[in-house]
């Protein structure tokens, strides 16, 4: 049986969702910023009724995406929205591992290239894409998150 593209895509995603991590599962290696957003998704009356998935592989969302190791921080299924929480290392060269300068510079450039590749692929594939800077982590709450998601503004 032939299915229209949108139906076929929905079925494919439905199968993959069973492997994704919902907002109710805590990930030990996640940042405090990620954990703060997760708590909002679990506790807020609006968000807790949505399917919010964390660390979703981009290849599951975008057909033909070239890197199976790339993930999005959050995917909100009902809103077709991707949330990326960007720490300081996404905006400036930060040397957490005491790397030589050249290695730290390469790492920063790779982060920026990966961010751009993911963003472009997700937008072309029809997802709403939102980035939240580390500068917002102290003031993030459910209302600000809704404002970012629905109006794309801080």
CSV table of N, CA and C in Angstrom, one decimal:
chain,number,residue,atom,x,y,z
A,1,UNK,N,0.8,-1.2,0.0
A,1,UNK,CA,0.0,0.0,0.0
A,1,UNK,C,0.9,1.2,0.0
A,2,UNK,N,0.6,2.2,-0.8
A,2,UNK,CA,1.3,3.4,-0.9
A,2,UNK,C,0.7,4.5,0.0
A,3,UNK,N,1.6,5.1,0.8
A,3,UNK,CA,1.2,6.1,1.7
A,3,UNK,C,1.7,7.5,1.3
A,4,UNK,N,0.9,8.5,1.4
A,4,UNK,CA,1.4,9.9,1.1
A,4,UNK,C,2.7,10.1,2.0
A,5,UNK,N,3.5,11.0,1.6
A,5,UNK,CA,4.8,11.3,2.3
A,5,UNK,C,4.6,11.6,3.7
A,6,UNK,N,3.6,12.5,4.0
A,6,UNK,CA,3.4,12.9,5.4
A,6,UNK,C,3.0,11.7,6.3
A,7,UNK,N,2.1,10.8,5.8
A,7,UNK,CA,1.7,9.7,6.5
A,7,UNK,C,2.8,8.7,6.7
A,8,UNK,N,3.6,8.5,5.7
A,8,UNK,CA,4.8,7.6,5.8
A,8,UNK,C,5.8,8.1,6.8
A,9,UNK,N,6.0,9.4,6.8
A,9,UNK,CA,6.9,10.0,7.7
A,9,UNK,C,6.4,9.8,9.2
A,10,UNK,N,5.1,10.0,9.4
A,10,UNK,CA,4.5,9.8,10.7
A,10,UNK,C,4.7,8.4,11.2
A,11,UNK,N,4.5,7.4,10.3
A,11,UNK,CA,4.6,6.0,10.7
A,11,UNK,C,6.1,5.7,11.1
A,12,UNK,N,7.0,6.2,10.3
A,12,UNK,CA,8.4,6.0,10.5
A,12,UNK,C,8.8,6.5,11.9
A,13,UNK,N,8.4,7.8,12.1
A,13,UNK,CA,8.7,8.4,13.4
A,13,UNK,C,8.0,7.6,14.6
A,14,UNK,N,6.8,7.1,14.4
A,14,UNK,CA,6.1,6.4,15.4
A,14,UNK,C,7.0,5.2,15.9
A,15,UNK,N,7.6,4.5,14.9
A,15,UNK,CA,8.4,3.3,15.3
A,15,UNK,C,9.6,3.7,16.0
A,16,UNK,N,10.2,4.9,15.6
A,16,UNK,CA,11.5,5.3,16.3
A,16,UNK,C,11.2,5.9,17.7
A,17,UNK,N,10.1,6.5,17.9
A,17,UNK,CA,9.8,7.1,19.2
A,17,UNK,C,9.9,6.1,20.4
A,18,UNK,N,9.7,4.8,20.1
A,18,UNK,CA,9.8,3.8,21.2
A,18,UNK,C,11.2,3.8,21.8
A,19,UNK,N,12.2,4.2,21.1
A,19,UNK,CA,13.5,4.1,21.6
A,19,UNK,C,14.0,5.5,22.2
A,20,UNK,N,13.2,6.5,22.0
A,20,UNK,CA,13.6,7.8,22.5
A,20,UNK,C,13.3,8.0,24.0
A,21,UNK,N,14.0,8.9,24.7
A,21,UNK,CA,13.8,9.1,26.1
A,21,UNK,C,12.8,10.2,26.4
A,22,UNK,N,11.8,9.9,27.1
A,22,UNK,CA,10.8,10.9,27.5
A,22,UNK,C,11.3,11.9,28.5
A,23,UNK,N,10.6,12.9,28.8
A,23,UNK,CA,11.0,13.9,29.8
A,23,UNK,C,11.0,13.4,31.2
A,24,UNK,N,10.3,12.3,31.4
A,24,UNK,CA,10.2,11.8,32.8
A,24,UNK,C,11.5,11.0,33.2
A,25,UNK,N,12.3,10.7,32.3
A,25,UNK,CA,13.6,10.0,32.5
A,25,UNK,C,14.7,11.0,32.7
A,26,UNK,N,15.4,10.8,33.8
A,26,UNK,CA,16.6,11.7,34.1
A,26,UNK,C,17.8,11.0,33.5
A,27,UNK,N,18.6,11.9,32.8
A,27,UNK,CA,19.8,11.4,32.2
A,27,UNK,C,21.0,11.9,33.1
A,28,UNK,N,21.7,11.0,33.6
A,28,UNK,CA,22.8,11.3,34.5
A,28,UNK,C,23.9,12.3,34.0
A,29,UNK,N,24.2,12.2,32.7
A,29,UNK,CA,25.2,13.0,32.2
A,29,UNK,C,24.7,14.4,31.7
A,30,UNK,N,23.5,14.7,31.9
A,30,UNK,CA,22.9,16.0,31.3
A,30,UNK,C,23.4,17.2,32.2
A,31,UNK,N,23.4,18.3,31.5
A,31,UNK,CA,23.8,19.5,32.2
A,31,UNK,C,22.7,20.0,33.1
A,32,UNK,N,23.1,20.9,34.0
A,32,UNK,CA,22.1,21.5,34.9
A,32,UNK,C,21.0,22.3,34.1
A,33,UNK,N,21.4,22.9,33.0
A,33,UNK,CA,20.5,23.6,32.1
A,33,UNK,C,19.5,22.6,31.5
A,34,UNK,N,20.0,21.5,31.0
A,34,UNK,CA,19.1,20.5,30.5
A,34,UNK,C,18.1,20.0,31.5
A,35,UNK,N,18.7,19.7,32.7
A,35,UNK,CA,17.9,19.2,33.8
A,35,UNK,C,16.8,20.2,34.3
A,36,UNK,N,17.1,21.5,34.2
A,36,UNK,CA,16.1,22.5,34.6
A,36,UNK,C,15.0,22.5,33.6
A,37,UNK,N,15.3,22.4,32.3
A,37,UNK,CA,14.2,22.3,31.3
A,37,UNK,C,13.4,21.0,31.4
A,38,UNK,N,14.1,19.9,31.7
A,38,UNK,CA,13.4,18.6,31.9
A,38,UNK,C,12.4,18.8,33.1
A,39,UNK,N,12.8,19.4,34.2
A,39,UNK,CA,11.9,19.6,35.3
A,39,UNK,C,10.7,20.4,34.9
A,40,UNK,N,10.9,21.4,34.1
A,40,UNK,CA,9.7,22.2,33.6
A,40,UNK,C,8.8,21.3,32.8
A,41,UNK,N,9.4,20.5,31.9
A,41,UNK,CA,8.5,19.6,31.1
A,41,UNK,C,7.8,18.6,32.0
A,42,UNK,N,8.3,18.2,33.1
A,42,UNK,CA,7.7,17.2,34.0
A,42,UNK,C,6.6,17.9,34.9
A,43,UNK,N,6.9,19.0,35.4
A,43,UNK,CA,6.1,19.7,36.4
A,43,UNK,C,5.0,20.6,35.9
A,44,UNK,N,5.3,21.3,34.8
A,44,UNK,CA,4.3,22.3,34.3
A,44,UNK,C,3.1,21.6,33.7
A,45,UNK,N,1.9,22.1,34.0
A,45,UNK,CA,0.7,21.5,33.6
A,45,UNK,C,0.5,21.4,32.1
A,46,UNK,N,1.0,22.4,31.4
A,46,UNK,CA,1.0,22.4,29.9
A,46,UNK,C,2.0,21.3,29.3
A,47,UNK,N,3.2,21.4,29.7
A,47,UNK,CA,4.2,20.6,29.1
A,47,UNK,C,4.2,19.1,29.5
A,48,UNK,N,3.7,18.8,30.7
A,48,UNK,CA,3.7,17.4,31.2
A,48,UNK,C,2.7,16.6,30.4
A,49,UNK,N,1.8,17.2,29.6
A,49,UNK,CA,0.9,16.4,28.8
A,49,UNK,C,1.4,16.3,27.4
A,50,UNK,N,2.5,16.8,27.1
A,50,UNK,CA,3.1,16.7,25.7
A,50,UNK,C,4.2,15.6,25.7
A,51,UNK,N,4.5,15.1,24.5
A,51,UNK,CA,5.5,14.1,24.4
A,51,UNK,C,6.8,14.9,24.1
A,52,UNK,N,7.6,15.1,25.1
A,52,UNK,CA,8.9,15.8,25.0
A,52,UNK,C,10.0,14.8,25.1
A,53,UNK,N,10.8,14.7,24.1
A,53,UNK,CA,11.8,13.7,24.0
A,53,UNK,C,13.2,14.3,24.1
A,54,UNK,N,14.1,13.7,24.8
A,54,UNK,CA,15.4,14.3,24.9
A,54,UNK,C,16.5,13.4,24.2
A,55,UNK,N,17.5,14.1,23.7
A,55,UNK,CA,18.6,13.5,23.0
A,55,UNK,C,18.2,12.6,21.9
A,56,UNK,N,17.3,13.2,21.0
A,56,UNK,CA,16.8,12.5,19.8
A,56,UNK,C,17.8,12.5,18.7
A,57,UNK,N,18.1,11.4,18.1
A,57,UNK,CA,19.1,11.4,17.0
A,57,UNK,C,18.5,12.2,15.8
A,58,UNK,N,19.3,13.1,15.2
A,58,UNK,CA,18.9,13.9,14.1
A,58,UNK,C,18.5,13.0,12.9
A,59,UNK,N,19.2,11.8,12.7
A,59,UNK,CA,18.9,10.9,11.6
A,59,UNK,C,17.4,10.3,11.8
A,60,UNK,N,16.9,10.3,13.0
A,60,UNK,CA,15.5,9.9,13.2
A,60,UNK,C,14.5,10.9,12.7
A,61,UNK,N,14.9,12.2,12.7
A,61,UNK,CA,14.0,13.2,12.3
A,61,UNK,C,14.2,13.7,10.9
A,62,UNK,N,15.4,13.5,10.4
A,62,UNK,CA,15.7,14.0,9.0
A,62,UNK,C,16.2,12.9,8.1
A,63,UNK,N,15.4,12.5,7.2
A,63,UNK,CA,15.8,11.5,6.2
A,63,UNK,C,17.1,11.9,5.5
A,64,UNK,N,18.1,11.0,5.5
A,64,UNK,CA,19.3,11.2,4.7
A,64,UNK,C,20.3,12.1,5.5
A,65,UNK,N,20.1,12.4,6.8
A,65,UNK,CA,21.1,13.2,7.5
A,65,UNK,C,22.3,12.3,7.6
A,66,UNK,N,23.5,13.0,7.5
A,66,UNK,CA,24.7,12.2,7.3
A,66,UNK,C,25.4,11.8,8.5
A,67,UNK,N,25.1,12.3,9.7
A,67,UNK,CA,25.8,11.9,10.9
A,67,UNK,C,24.9,11.3,12.0
A,68,UNK,N,25.1,10.0,12.2
A,68,UNK,CA,24.3,9.3,13.2
A,68,UNK,C,24.6,9.6,14.6
A,69,UNK,N,25.7,10.4,14.9
A,69,UNK,CA,26.0,10.7,16.3
A,69,UNK,C,25.4,12.1,16.7
A,70,UNK,N,24.8,12.8,15.8
A,70,UNK,CA,24.3,14.1,16.2
A,70,UNK,C,22.9,13.9,16.8
A,71,UNK,N,22.6,14.6,17.8
A,71,UNK,CA,21.3,14.6,18.5
A,71,UNK,C,20.8,16.0,18.7
A,72,UNK,N,19.5,16.1,19.0
A,72,UNK,CA,18.9,17.3,19.4
A,72,UNK,C,18.7,17.2,20.9
A,73,UNK,N,18.7,18.3,21.6
A,73,UNK,CA,18.5,18.3,23.1
A,73,UNK,C,17.1,17.9,23.4
A,74,UNK,N,16.1,18.5,22.7
A,74,UNK,CA,14.7,18.2,23.0
A,74,UNK,C,13.9,18.3,21.7
A,75,UNK,N,13.0,17.4,21.6
A,75,UNK,CA,12.0,17.4,20.5
A,75,UNK,C,10.6,17.3,21.1
A,76,UNK,N,9.8,18.2,20.8
A,76,UNK,CA,8.4,18.2,21.3
A,76,UNK,C,7.5,17.8,20.2
A,77,UNK,N,7.0,16.6,20.2
A,77,UNK,CA,6.3,15.9,19.1
A,77,UNK,C,5.1,16.7,18.7
A,78,UNK,N,4.2,17.0,19.6
A,78,UNK,CA,2.9,17.6,19.2
A,78,UNK,C,3.1,19.0,18.6
A,79,UNK,N,4.2,19.6,18.9
A,79,UNK,CA,4.5,21.0,18.4
A,79,UNK,C,5.5,21.0,17.2
A,80,UNK,N,6.0,19.8,16.9
A,80,UNK,CA,7.0,19.6,15.8
A,80,UNK,C,8.2,20.6,16.0
A,81,UNK,N,8.6,20.7,17.2
A,81,UNK,CA,9.6,21.7,17.6
A,81,UNK,C,10.8,21.0,18.2
A,82,UNK,N,12.0,21.5,17.8
A,82,UNK,CA,13.3,21.1,18.3
A,82,UNK,C,13.8,22.3,19.2
A,83,UNK,N,14.3,21.9,20.4
A,83,UNK,CA,14.9,22.9,21.3
A,83,UNK,C,16.4,22.5,21.4
A,84,UNK,N,17.2,23.4,21.2
A,84,UNK,CA,18.7,23.2,21.4
A,84,UNK,C,19.1,24.1,22.6
A,85,UNK,N,19.7,23.6,23.6
A,85,UNK,CA,20.2,24.3,24.7
A,85,UNK,C,21.7,24.5,24.5
A,86,UNK,N,22.1,25.8,24.3
A,86,UNK,CA,23.5,26.0,23.9
A,86,UNK,C,24.3,26.6,25.1
A,87,UNK,N,25.2,25.8,25.5
A,87,UNK,CA,26.2,26.3,26.5
A,87,UNK,C,27.2,27.3,25.9
A,88,UNK,N,28.0,27.8,26.8
A,88,UNK,CA,29.0,28.8,26.4
A,88,UNK,C,29.9,28.3,25.3
A,89,UNK,N,30.2,27.0,25.2
A,89,UNK,CA,31.1,26.5,24.2
A,89,UNK,C,30.5,26.6,22.8
A,90,UNK,N,29.2,26.9,22.7
A,90,UNK,CA,28.6,27.1,21.3
A,90,UNK,C,28.9,28.5,20.8
A,91,UNK,N,29.3,29.4,21.7
A,91,UNK,CA,29.4,30.8,21.3
A,91,UNK,C,30.9,31.3,21.3
A,92,UNK,N,31.7,30.6,22.1
A,92,UNK,CA,33.1,31.1,22.3
A,92,UNK,C,34.0,29.9,22.5
A,93,UNK,N,35.2,30.0,22.2
A,93,UNK,CA,36.2,28.9,22.5
A,93,UNK,C,36.3,28.8,24.0
A,94,UNK,N,35.9,27.6,24.5
A,94,UNK,CA,36.0,27.4,26.0
A,94,UNK,C,36.9,26.1,26.1
A,95,UNK,N,37.9,26.1,26.9
A,95,UNK,CA,38.8,25.0,26.9
A,95,UNK,C,38.6,24.3,28.2
A,96,UNK,N,37.6,23.4,28.2
A,96,UNK,CA,37.2,22.6,29.4
A,96,UNK,C,38.3,21.5,29.7
A,97,UNK,N,38.9,21.0,28.7
A,97,UNK,CA,39.8,19.8,28.8
A,97,UNK,C,41.2,20.2,28.9
A,98,UNK,N,41.6,21.4,29.1
A,98,UNK,CA,43.0,21.8,29.1
A,98,UNK,C,43.7,21.4,27.9
A,99,UNK,N,43.1,21.6,26.7
A,99,UNK,CA,43.7,21.2,25.4
A,99,UNK,C,44.6,22.2,25.0
A,100,UNK,N,45.6,21.8,24.1
A,100,UNK,CA,46.4,22.8,23.5
A,100,UNK,C,45.5,23.8,22.7
A,101,UNK,N,46.0,25.0,22.5
A,101,UNK,CA,45.2,26.1,21.9
A,101,UNK,C,44.6,25.6,20.5
A,102,UNK,N,45.4,25.0,19.7
A,102,UNK,CA,45.0,24.6,18.3
A,102,UNK,C,43.9,23.6,18.4
A,103,UNK,N,44.0,22.6,19.3
A,103,UNK,CA,42.9,21.6,19.5
A,103,UNK,C,41.6,22.3,20.0
A,104,UNK,N,41.7,23.2,20.9
A,104,UNK,CA,40.5,23.9,21.4
A,104,UNK,C,39.9,24.7,20.3
A,105,UNK,N,40.7,25.3,19.5
A,105,UNK,CA,40.1,26.1,18.4
A,105,UNK,C,39.4,25.2,17.4
A,106,UNK,N,40.0,24.1,17.1
A,106,UNK,CA,39.4,23.1,16.2
A,106,UNK,C,38.1,22.6,16.7
A,107,UNK,N,38.1,22.3,18.0
A,107,UNK,CA,36.9,21.8,18.7
A,107,UNK,C,35.7,22.8,18.6
A,108,UNK,N,36.1,24.1,18.9
A,108,UNK,CA,35.1,25.2,18.8
A,108,UNK,C,34.5,25.3,17.4
A,109,UNK,N,35.4,25.2,16.4
A,109,UNK,CA,34.9,25.3,15.0
A,109,UNK,C,34.0,24.1,14.6
A,110,UNK,N,34.4,23.0,15.1
A,110,UNK,CA,33.6,21.8,14.9
A,110,UNK,C,32.2,21.9,15.5
A,111,UNK,N,32.1,22.4,16.7
A,111,UNK,CA,30.8,22.6,17.4
A,111,UNK,C,30.0,23.6,16.5
A,112,UNK,N,30.5,24.7,16.1
A,112,UNK,CA,29.8,25.6,15.3
A,112,UNK,C,29.3,25.0,14.0
A,113,UNK,N,30.2,24.2,13.3
A,113,UNK,CA,29.8,23.6,12.1
A,113,UNK,C,28.7,22.6,12.3
A,114,UNK,N,28.8,21.8,13.4
A,114,UNK,CA,27.7,20.8,13.7
A,114,UNK,C,26.4,21.5,14.0
A,115,UNK,N,26.5,22.6,14.8
A,115,UNK,CA,25.2,23.3,15.1
A,115,UNK,C,24.5,23.8,13.8
A,116,UNK,N,25.3,24.4,12.9
A,116,UNK,CA,24.8,24.9,11.7
A,116,UNK,C,24.2,23.8,10.8
A,117,UNK,N,24.9,22.7,10.7
A,117,UNK,CA,24.5,21.6,9.9
A,117,UNK,C,23.1,21.0,10.4
A,118,UNK,N,23.0,20.8,11.8
A,118,UNK,CA,21.8,20.3,12.4
A,118,UNK,C,20.6,21.3,12.1
A,119,UNK,N,20.9,22.6,12.4
A,119,UNK,CA,19.9,23.6,12.3
A,119,UNK,C,19.3,23.7,10.9
A,120,UNK,N,20.2,23.7,9.9
A,120,UNK,CA,19.8,23.8,8.5
A,120,UNK,C,19.0,22.6,8.1
A,121,UNK,N,19.4,21.4,8.5
A,121,UNK,CA,18.7,20.2,8.1
A,121,UNK,C,17.4,20.1,8.7
A,122,UNK,N,17.2,20.5,10.0
A,122,UNK,CA,16.0,20.4,10.7
A,122,UNK,C,15.0,21.4,10.1
A,123,UNK,N,15.4,22.6,9.8
A,123,UNK,CA,14.5,23.7,9.3
A,123,UNK,C,14.1,23.2,7.9
A,124,UNK,N,15.0,22.8,7.1
A,124,UNK,CA,14.6,22.3,5.7
A,124,UNK,C,13.6,21.2,5.8
A,125,UNK,N,13.7,20.3,6.8
A,125,UNK,CA,12.8,19.2,7.0
A,125,UNK,C,11.5,19.6,7.5
A,126,UNK,N,11.3,20.8,7.9
A,126,UNK,CA,10.0,21.3,8.3
A,126,UNK,C,9.8,21.4,9.8
A,127,UNK,N,10.9,21.3,10.6
A,127,UNK,CA,10.7,21.4,12.0
A,127,UNK,C,10.9,22.9,12.5
A,128,UNK,N,10.2,23.2,13.6
A,128,UNK,CA,10.4,24.5,14.2
A,128,UNK,C,11.7,24.3,15.0
A,129,UNK,N,12.6,25.3,14.9
A,129,UNK,CA,13.9,25.2,15.6
A,129,UNK,C,14.1,26.3,16.5
A,130,UNK,N,14.4,26.0,17.7
A,130,UNK,CA,14.6,27.1,18.7
A,130,UNK,C,15.9,26.8,19.5
A,131,UNK,N,16.8,27.8,19.6
A,131,UNK,CA,18.0,27.8,20.4
A,131,UNK,C,17.8,28.6,21.6
A,132,UNK,N,18.3,28.1,22.8
A,132,UNK,CA,18.2,28.8,24.0
A,132,UNK,C,19.7,28.9,24.5
A,133,UNK,N,20.1,30.1,24.7
A,133,UNK,CA,21.5,30.4,25.1
A,133,UNK,C,21.7,30.1,26.6
A,134,UNK,N,22.9,29.8,27.0
A,134,UNK,CA,23.2,29.6,28.4
A,134,UNK,C,22.9,30.8,29.2
A,135,UNK,N,22.9,32.0,28.6
A,135,UNK,CA,22.6,33.2,29.3
A,135,UNK,C,21.2,33.3,29.9
A,136,UNK,N,20.3,32.4,29.4
A,136,UNK,CA,19.0,32.4,29.8
A,136,UNK,C,18.7,31.3,30.9
A,137,UNK,N,19.7,30.5,31.3
A,137,UNK,CA,19.5,29.4,32.2
A,137,UNK,C,19.1,29.8,33.6
A,138,UNK,N,19.5,31.0,34.0
A,138,UNK,CA,19.1,31.4,35.4
A,138,UNK,C,17.6,31.9,35.4
A,139,UNK,N,17.1,32.4,34.3
A,139,UNK,CA,15.8,32.9,34.3
A,139,UNK,C,14.7,32.0,33.6
A,140,UNK,N,15.2,30.8,33.1
A,140,UNK,CA,14.3,30.0,32.4
A,140,UNK,C,13.2,29.4,33.3
A,141,UNK,N,12.0,29.5,32.9
A,141,UNK,CA,10.8,29.0,33.6
A,141,UNK,C,9.8,28.6,32.5
A,142,UNK,N,8.7,28.0,32.9
A,142,UNK,CA,7.7,27.5,32.0
A,142,UNK,C,7.1,28.6,31.1
A,143,UNK,N,6.9,29.8,31.6
A,143,UNK,CA,6.3,30.9,30.8
A,143,UNK,C,7.3,31.4,29.8
A,144,UNK,N,8.6,31.5,30.1
A,144,UNK,CA,9.6,31.9,29.2
A,144,UNK,C,9.8,30.8,28.1
A,145,UNK,N,9.8,29.6,28.5
A,145,UNK,CA,9.9,28.5,27.5
A,145,UNK,C,8.7,28.5,26.5
A,146,UNK,N,7.5,28.8,27.0
A,146,UNK,CA,6.4,28.9,26.1
A,146,UNK,C,6.6,30.1,25.1
A,147,UNK,N,7.1,31.2,25.6
A,147,UNK,CA,7.3,32.4,24.8
A,147,UNK,C,8.3,32.1,23.7
A,148,UNK,N,9.4,31.4,24.1
A,148,UNK,CA,10.4,31.0,23.1
A,148,UNK,C,9.8,30.0,22.1
A,149,UNK,N,9.1,29.0,22.5
A,149,UNK,CA,8.5,28.0,21.6
A,149,UNK,C,7.5,28.6,20.6
A,150,UNK,N,6.6,29.4,21.2
A,150,UNK,CA,5.4,29.8,20.4
A,150,UNK,C,5.7,31.1,19.6
A,151,UNK,N,6.6,32.0,20.2
A,151,UNK,CA,6.8,33.3,19.5
A,151,UNK,C,8.2,33.5,19.1
A,152,UNK,N,9.1,32.5,19.4
A,152,UNK,CA,10.5,32.6,19.0
A,152,UNK,C,11.2,33.9,19.4
A,153,UNK,N,10.8,34.3,20.7
A,153,UNK,CA,11.5,35.5,21.2
A,153,UNK,C,11.8,35.3,22.7
A,154,UNK,N,12.8,36.0,23.1
A,154,UNK,CA,13.2,35.9,24.6
A,154,UNK,C,12.7,37.2,25.3
